[in-house]
PDB file of C-alpha atoms and ligand atoms in Angstrom:
ATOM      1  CA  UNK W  30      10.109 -12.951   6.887  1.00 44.00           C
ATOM      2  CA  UNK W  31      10.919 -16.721   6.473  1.00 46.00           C
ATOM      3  CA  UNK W  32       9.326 -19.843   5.319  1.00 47.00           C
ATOM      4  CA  UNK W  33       7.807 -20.816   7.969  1.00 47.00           C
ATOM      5  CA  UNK W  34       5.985 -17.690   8.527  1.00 47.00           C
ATOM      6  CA  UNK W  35       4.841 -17.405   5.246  1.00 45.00           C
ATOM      7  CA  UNK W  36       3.610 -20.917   5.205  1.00 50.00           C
ATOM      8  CA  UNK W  37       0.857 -19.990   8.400  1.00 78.00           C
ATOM      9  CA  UNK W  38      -0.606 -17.150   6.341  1.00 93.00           C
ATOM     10  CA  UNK W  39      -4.076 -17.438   4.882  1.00 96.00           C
ATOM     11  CA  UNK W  40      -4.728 -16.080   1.906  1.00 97.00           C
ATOM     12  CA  UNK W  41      -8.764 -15.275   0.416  1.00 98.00           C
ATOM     13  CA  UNK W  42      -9.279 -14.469  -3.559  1.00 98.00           C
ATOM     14  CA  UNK W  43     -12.276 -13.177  -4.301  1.00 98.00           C
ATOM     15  CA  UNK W  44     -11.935 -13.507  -8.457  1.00 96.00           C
ATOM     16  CA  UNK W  45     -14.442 -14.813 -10.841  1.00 96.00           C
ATOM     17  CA  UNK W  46     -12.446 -15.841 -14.056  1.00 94.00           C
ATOM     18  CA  UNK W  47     -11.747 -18.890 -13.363  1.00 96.00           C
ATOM     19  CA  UNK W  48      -7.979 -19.001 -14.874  1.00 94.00           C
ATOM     20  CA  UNK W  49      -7.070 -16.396 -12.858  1.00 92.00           C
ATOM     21  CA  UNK W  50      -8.332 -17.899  -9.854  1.00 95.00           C
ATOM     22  CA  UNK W  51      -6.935 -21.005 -10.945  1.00 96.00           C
ATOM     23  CA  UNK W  52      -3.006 -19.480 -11.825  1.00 94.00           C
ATOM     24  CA  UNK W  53      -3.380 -17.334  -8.594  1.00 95.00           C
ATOM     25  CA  UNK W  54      -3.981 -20.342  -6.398  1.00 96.00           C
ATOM     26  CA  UNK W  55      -0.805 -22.244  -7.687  1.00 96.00           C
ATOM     27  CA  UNK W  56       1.558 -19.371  -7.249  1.00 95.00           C
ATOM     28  CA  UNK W  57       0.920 -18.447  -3.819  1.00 95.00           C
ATOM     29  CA  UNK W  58       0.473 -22.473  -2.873  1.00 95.00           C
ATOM     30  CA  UNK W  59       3.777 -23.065  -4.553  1.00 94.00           C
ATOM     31  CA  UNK W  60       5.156 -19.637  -2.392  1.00 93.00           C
ATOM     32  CA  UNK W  61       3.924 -21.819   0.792  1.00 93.00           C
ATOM     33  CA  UNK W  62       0.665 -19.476   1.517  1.00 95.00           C
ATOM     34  CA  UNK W  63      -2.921 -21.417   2.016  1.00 95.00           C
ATOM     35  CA  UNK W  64      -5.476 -20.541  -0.137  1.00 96.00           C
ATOM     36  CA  UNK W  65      -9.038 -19.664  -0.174  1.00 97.00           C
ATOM     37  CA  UNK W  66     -11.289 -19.171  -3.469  1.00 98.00           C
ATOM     38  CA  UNK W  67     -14.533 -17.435  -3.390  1.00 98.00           C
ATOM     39  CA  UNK W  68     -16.165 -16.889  -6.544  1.00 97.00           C
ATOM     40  CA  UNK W  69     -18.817 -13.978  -6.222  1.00 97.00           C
ATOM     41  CA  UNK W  70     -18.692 -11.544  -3.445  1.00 97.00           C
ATOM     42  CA  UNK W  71     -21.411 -12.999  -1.407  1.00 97.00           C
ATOM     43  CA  UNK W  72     -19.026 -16.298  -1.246  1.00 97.00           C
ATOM     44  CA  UNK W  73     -15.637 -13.576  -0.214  1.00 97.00           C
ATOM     45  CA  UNK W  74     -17.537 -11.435   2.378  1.00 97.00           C
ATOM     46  CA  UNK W  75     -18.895 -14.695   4.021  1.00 97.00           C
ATOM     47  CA  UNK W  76     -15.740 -16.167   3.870  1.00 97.00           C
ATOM     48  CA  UNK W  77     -14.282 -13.478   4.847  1.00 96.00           C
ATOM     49  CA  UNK W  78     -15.617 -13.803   8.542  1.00 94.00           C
ATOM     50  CA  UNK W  79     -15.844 -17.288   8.585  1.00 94.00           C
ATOM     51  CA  UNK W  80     -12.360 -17.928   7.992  1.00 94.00           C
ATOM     52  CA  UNK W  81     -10.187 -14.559   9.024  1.00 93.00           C
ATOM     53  CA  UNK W  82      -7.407 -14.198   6.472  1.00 96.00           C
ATOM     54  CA  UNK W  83      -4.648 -12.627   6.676  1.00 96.00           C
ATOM     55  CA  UNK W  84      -4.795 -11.197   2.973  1.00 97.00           C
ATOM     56  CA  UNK W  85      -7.625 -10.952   0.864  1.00 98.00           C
ATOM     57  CA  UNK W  86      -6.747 -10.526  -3.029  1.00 98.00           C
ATOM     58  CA  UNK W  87     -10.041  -8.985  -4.238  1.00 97.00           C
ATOM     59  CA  UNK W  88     -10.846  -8.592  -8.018  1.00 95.00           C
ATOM     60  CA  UNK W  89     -13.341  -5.515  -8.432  1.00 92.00           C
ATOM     61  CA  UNK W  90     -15.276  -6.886 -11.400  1.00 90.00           C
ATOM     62  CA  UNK W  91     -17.548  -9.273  -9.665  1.00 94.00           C
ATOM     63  CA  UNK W  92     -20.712 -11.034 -10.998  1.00 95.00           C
ATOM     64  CA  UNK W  93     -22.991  -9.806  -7.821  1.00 97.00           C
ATOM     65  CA  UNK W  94     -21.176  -7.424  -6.727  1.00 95.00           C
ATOM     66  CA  UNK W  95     -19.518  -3.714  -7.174  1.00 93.00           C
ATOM     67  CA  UNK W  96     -16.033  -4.026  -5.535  1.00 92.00           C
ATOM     68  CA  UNK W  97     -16.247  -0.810  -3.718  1.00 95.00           C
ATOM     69  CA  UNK W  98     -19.049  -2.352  -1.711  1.00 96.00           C
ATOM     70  CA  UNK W  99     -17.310  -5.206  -0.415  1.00 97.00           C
ATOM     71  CA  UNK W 100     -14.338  -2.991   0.385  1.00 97.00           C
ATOM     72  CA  UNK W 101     -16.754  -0.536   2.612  1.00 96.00           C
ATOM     73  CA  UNK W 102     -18.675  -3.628   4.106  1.00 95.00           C
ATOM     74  CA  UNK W 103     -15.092  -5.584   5.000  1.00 96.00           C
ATOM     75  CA  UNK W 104     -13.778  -2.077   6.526  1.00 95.00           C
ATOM     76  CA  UNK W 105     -16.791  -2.285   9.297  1.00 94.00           C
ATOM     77  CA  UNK W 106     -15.190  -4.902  10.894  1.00 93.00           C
ATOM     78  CA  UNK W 107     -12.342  -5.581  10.017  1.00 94.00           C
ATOM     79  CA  UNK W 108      -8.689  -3.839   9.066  1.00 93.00           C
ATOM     80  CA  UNK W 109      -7.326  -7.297   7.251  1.00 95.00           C
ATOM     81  CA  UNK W 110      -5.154  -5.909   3.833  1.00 96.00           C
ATOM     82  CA  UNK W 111      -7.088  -6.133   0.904  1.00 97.00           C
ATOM     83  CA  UNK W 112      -5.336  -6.111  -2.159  1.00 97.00           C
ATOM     84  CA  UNK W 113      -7.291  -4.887  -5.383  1.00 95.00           C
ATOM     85  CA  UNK W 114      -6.746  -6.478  -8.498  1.00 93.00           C
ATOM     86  CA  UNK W 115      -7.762  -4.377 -11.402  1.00 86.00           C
ATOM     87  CA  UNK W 116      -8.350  -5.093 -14.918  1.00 76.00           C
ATOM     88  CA  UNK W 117      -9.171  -1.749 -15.522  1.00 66.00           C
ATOM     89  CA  UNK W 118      -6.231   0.577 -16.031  1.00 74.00           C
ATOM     90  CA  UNK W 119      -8.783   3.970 -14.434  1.00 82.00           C
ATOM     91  CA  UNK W 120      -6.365   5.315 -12.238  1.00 87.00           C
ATOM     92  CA  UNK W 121      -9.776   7.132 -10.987  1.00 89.00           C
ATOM     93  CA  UNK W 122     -11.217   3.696  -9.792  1.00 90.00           C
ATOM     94  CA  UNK W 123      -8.270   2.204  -8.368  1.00 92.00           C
ATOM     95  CA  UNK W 124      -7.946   6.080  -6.264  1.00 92.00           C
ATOM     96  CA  UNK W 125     -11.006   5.344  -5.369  1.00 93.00           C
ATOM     97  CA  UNK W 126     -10.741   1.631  -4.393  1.00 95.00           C
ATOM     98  CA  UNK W 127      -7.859   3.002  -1.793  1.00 95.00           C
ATOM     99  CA  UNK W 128     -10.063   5.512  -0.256  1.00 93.00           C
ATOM    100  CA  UNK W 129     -12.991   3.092   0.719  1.00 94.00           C
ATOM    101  CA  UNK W 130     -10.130   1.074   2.625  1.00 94.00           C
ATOM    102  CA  UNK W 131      -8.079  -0.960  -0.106  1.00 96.00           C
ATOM    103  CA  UNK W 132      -4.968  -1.271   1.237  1.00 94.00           C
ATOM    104  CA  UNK W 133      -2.957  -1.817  -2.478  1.00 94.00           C
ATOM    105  CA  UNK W 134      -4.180  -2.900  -5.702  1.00 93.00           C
ATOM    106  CA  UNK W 135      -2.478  -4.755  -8.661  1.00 93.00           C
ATOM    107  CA  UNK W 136      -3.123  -4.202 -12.527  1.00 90.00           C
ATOM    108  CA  UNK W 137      -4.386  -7.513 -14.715  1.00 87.00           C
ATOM    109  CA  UNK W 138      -1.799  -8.602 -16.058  1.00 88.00           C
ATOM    110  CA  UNK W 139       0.846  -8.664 -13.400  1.00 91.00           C
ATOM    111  CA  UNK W 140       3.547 -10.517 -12.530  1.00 92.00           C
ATOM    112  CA  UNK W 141       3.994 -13.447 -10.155  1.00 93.00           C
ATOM    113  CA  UNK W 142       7.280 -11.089  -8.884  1.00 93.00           C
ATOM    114  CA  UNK W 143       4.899  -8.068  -8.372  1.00 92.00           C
ATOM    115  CA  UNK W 144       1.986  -9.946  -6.497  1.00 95.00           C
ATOM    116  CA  UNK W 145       4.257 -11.693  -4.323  1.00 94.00           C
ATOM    117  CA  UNK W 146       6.005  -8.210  -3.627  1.00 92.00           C
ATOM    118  CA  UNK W 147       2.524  -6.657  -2.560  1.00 93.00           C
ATOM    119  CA  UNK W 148       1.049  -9.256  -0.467  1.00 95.00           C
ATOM    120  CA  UNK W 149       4.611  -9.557   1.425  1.00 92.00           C
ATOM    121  CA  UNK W 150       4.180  -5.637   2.001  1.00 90.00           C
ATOM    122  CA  UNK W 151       0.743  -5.923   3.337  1.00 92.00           C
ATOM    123  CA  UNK W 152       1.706  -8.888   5.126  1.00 91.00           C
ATOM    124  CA  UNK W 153       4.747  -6.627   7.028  1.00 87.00           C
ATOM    125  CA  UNK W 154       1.984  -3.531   7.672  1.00 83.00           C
ATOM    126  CA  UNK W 155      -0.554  -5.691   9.315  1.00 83.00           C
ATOM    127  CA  UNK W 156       2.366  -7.600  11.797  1.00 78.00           C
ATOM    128  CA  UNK W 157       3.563  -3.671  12.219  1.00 72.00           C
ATOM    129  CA  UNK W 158       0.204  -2.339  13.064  1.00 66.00           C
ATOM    130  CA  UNK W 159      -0.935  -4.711  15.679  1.00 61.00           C
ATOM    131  CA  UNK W 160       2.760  -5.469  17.349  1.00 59.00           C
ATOM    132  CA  UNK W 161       4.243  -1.805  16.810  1.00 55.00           C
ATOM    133  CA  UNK W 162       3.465   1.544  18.716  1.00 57.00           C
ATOM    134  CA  UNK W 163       4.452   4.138  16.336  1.00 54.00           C
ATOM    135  CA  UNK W 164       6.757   5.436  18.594  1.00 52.00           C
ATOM    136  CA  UNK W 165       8.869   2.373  18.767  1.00 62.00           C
ATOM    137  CA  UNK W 166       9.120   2.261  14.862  1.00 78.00           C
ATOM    138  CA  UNK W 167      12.380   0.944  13.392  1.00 88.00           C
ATOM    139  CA  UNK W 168      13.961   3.241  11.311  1.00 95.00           C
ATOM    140  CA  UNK W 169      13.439   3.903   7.396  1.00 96.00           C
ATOM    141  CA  UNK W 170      16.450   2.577   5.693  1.00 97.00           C
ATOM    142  CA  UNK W 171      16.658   2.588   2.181  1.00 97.00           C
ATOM    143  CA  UNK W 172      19.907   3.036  -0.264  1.00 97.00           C
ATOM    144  CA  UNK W 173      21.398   6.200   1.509  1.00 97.00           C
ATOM    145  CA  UNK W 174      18.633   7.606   2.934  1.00 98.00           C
ATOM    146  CA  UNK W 175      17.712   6.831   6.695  1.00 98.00           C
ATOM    147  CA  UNK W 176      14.573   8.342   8.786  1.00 97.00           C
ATOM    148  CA  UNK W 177      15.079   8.266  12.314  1.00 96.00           C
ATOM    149  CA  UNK W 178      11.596   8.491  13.908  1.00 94.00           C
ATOM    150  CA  UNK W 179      12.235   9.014  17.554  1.00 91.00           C
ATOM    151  CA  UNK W 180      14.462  11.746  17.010  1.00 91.00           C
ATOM    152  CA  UNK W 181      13.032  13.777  13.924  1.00 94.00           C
ATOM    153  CA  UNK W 182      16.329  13.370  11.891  1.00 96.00           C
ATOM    154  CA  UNK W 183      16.249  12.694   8.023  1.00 97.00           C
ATOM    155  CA  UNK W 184      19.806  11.674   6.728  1.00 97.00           C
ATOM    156  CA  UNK W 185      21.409  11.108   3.413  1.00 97.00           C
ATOM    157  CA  UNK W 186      24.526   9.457   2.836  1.00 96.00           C
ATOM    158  CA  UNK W 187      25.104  10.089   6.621  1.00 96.00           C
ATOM    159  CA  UNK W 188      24.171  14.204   6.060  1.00 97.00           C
ATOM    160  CA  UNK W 189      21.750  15.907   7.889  1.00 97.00           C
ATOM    161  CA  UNK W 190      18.533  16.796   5.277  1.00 97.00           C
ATOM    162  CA  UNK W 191      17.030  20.029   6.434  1.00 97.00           C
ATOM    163  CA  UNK W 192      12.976  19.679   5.735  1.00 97.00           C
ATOM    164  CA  UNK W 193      10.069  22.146   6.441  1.00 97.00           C
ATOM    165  CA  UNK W 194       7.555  20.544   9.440  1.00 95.00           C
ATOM    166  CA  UNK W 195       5.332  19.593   6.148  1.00 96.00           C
ATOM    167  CA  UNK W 196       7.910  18.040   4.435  1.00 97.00           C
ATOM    168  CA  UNK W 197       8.795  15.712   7.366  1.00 97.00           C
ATOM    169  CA  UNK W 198       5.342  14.806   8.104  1.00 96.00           C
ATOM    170  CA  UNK W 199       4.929  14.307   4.557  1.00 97.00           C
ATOM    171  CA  UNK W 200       8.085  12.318   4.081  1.00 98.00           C
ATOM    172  CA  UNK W 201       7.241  10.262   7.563  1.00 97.00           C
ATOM    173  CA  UNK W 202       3.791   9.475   6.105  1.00 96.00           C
ATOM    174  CA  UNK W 203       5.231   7.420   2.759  1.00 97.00           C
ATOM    175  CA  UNK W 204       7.854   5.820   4.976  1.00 96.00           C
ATOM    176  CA  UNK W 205       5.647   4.515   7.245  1.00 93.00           C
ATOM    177  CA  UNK W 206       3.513   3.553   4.941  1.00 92.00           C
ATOM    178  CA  UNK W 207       6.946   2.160   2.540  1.00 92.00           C
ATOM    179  CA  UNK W 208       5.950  -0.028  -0.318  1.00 90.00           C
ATOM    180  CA  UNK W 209       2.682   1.022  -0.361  1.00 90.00           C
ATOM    181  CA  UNK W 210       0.500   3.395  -2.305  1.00 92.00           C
ATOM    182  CA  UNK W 211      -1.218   6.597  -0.755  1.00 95.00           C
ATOM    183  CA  UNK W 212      -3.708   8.554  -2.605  1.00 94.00           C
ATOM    184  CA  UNK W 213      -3.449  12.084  -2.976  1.00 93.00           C
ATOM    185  CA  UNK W 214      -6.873  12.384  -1.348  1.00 91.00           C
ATOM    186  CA  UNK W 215      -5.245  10.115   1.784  1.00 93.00           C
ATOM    187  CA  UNK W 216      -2.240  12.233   1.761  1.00 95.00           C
ATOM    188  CA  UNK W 217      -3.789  16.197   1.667  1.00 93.00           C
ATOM    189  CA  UNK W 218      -5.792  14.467   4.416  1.00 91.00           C
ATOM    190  CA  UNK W 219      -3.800  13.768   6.575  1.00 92.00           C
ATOM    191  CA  UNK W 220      -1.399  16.300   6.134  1.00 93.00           C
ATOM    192  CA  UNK W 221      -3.745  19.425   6.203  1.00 92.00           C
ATOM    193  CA  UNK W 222      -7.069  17.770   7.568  1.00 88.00           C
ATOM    194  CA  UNK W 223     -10.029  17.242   6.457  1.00 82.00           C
ATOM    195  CA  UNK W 224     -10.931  20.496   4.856  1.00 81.00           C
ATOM    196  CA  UNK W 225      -8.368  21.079   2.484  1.00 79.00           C
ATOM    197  CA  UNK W 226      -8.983  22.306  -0.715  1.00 79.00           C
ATOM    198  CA  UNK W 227      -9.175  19.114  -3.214  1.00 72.00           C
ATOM    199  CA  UNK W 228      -6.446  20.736  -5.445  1.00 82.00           C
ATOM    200  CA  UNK W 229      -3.274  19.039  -4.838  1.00 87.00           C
ATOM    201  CA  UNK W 230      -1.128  21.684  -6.139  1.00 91.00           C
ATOM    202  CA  UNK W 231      -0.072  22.659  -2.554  1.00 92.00           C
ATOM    203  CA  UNK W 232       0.802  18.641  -1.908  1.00 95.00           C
ATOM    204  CA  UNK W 233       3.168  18.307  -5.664  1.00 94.00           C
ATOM    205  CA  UNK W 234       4.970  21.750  -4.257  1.00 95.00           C
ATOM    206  CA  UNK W 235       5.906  20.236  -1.515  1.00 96.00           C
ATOM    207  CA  UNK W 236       6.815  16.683  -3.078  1.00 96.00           C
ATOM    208  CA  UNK W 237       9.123  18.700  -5.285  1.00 96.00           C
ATOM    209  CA  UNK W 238      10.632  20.290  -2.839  1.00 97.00           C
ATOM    210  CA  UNK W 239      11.408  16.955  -1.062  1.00 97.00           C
ATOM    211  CA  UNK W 240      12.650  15.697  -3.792  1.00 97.00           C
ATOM    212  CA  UNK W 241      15.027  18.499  -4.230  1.00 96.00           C
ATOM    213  CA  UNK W 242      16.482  17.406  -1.033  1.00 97.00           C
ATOM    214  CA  UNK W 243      16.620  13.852  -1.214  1.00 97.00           C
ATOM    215  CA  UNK W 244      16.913  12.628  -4.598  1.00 97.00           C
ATOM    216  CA  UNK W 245      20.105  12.533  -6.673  1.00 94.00           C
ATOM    217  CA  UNK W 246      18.006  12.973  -9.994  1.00 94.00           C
ATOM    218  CA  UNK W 247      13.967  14.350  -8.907  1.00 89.00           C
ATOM    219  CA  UNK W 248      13.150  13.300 -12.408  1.00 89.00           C
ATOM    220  CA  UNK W 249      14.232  10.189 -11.712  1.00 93.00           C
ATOM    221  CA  UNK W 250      13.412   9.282  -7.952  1.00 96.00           C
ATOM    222  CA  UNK W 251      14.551   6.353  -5.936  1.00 97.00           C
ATOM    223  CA  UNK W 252      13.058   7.073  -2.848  1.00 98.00           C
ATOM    224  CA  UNK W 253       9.804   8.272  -3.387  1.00 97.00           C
ATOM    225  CA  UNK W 254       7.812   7.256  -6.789  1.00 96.00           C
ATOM    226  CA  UNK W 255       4.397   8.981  -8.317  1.00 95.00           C
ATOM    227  CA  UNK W 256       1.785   6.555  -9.388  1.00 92.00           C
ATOM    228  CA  UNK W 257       0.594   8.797 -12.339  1.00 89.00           C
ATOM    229  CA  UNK W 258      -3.386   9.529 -11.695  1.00 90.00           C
ATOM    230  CA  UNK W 259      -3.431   8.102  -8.377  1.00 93.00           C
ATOM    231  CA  UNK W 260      -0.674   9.036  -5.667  1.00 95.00           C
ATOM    232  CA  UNK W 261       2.713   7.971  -4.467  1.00 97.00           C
ATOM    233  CA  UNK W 262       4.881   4.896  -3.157  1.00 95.00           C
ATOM    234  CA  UNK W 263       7.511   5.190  -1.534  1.00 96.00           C
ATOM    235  CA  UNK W 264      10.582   2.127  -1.957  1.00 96.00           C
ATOM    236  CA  UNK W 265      10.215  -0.352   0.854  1.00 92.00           C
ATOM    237  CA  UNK W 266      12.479   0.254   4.104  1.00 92.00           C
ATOM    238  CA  UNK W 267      15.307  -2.213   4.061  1.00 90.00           C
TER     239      UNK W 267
HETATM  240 CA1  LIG E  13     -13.815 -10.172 -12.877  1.00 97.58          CA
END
């Protein structure tokens, strides 16, 4: 993505501390993004369809406000990213944020490196969504590993990986989604419907086995990372 593209996207933060608002703002003007502050979640949601961003940053600890709310109320209408921003380090609320419709969420404090990195990821998903049929999906490409979509074949280093139908719907669903987090709830989902049992045992068995097969060291993965509490990420496609 270059400069130029970058410098057309609108960003809304929905944050009441004002220094955070206030540090947020100058990073992603200095990164070439526009900006748009809202203060209370009222001010976001309304600004929200007033304005149509192309990110929203939303902080869950609002005045007026319970986060999850303005997630559920955004997700009527609209599929724009929204990218949480937690002070709270409850993996159970940030799981949760994700299942109402977040699309990524970011711990307090972070990074100017890391929030950069997620909004260009969400950025990439939303182009990929609206200008992509699945079936036309580029390959996954990361270090040695490639995922060739059209034709069902996983390689590494240029070998043929041998996976269960699970494991390649599993593996297909991270890479897809690359760079981003999905929930275990998301994941069991998706892979085994809507009924499936809420233990995830059956999803980690399946996650090891993958990681049998692709990683050089499961213990310490480079393809496909847990979130501890919440789900897994899997590194971005080149
Ligand atoms: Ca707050």
């Amino acid at each position: 993505m270059n400069t130029n593209t970058l410098s057309r996207n609108t960003i809304l933060l929905i944050e009441d501390e004002e220094n955070i608002r206030s540090f947020i703002s100058t990073t992603l003007k200095n990164q070439g993004y526009k900006i748009i502050t809202a203060a209370t979640g009222t001010e976001g949601l309304h600004l929200s369809a007033s304005l149509c961003p192309d990110v929203i940053l939303l902080d869950l600890g609002l005045p007026d406000m319970d986060g999850m709310d303005i997630i559920r109320q955004l997700r009527t209408w609209t599929s724009v990213p929204v990218i949480v921003i937690s002070a709270r380090s409850n993996e159970h609320e940030k799981a949760k944020a994700l299942d109402c419709g977040a699309d990524d969420y970011i711990t307090k404090p972070f990074s100017t490196v890391e929030l950069l990195a997620r909004i260009r990821t969400s950025l990439r998903h939303s182009s990929q969504m609206s200008d992509q049929p699945a079936m036309h999906q580029k390959p996954y490409h990361h270090k040695a590993l490639t995922i060739n979509y059209s034709d069902h074949v996983v390689t590494l280093e240029g070998n043929i990986i041998h996976l269960t139908q699970i494991e390649y719907k599993l593996l297909t669903l991270l890479a897809r989604n690359s760079g981003k987090v999905l929930t275990y709830t998301f994941i069991m989902e998706k892979i085994w419907g809507p009924y499936v049992d809420n233990n995830n045992q059956i999803l980690r068995v399946n996650m090891a086995n993958i990681r049998r097969k692709i990683e050089k060291n499961p213990a310490a993965p480079e393809y496909v990372f847990t979130e501890i509490g919440i789900g897994y990420r899997m590194a971005e496609s080149d």
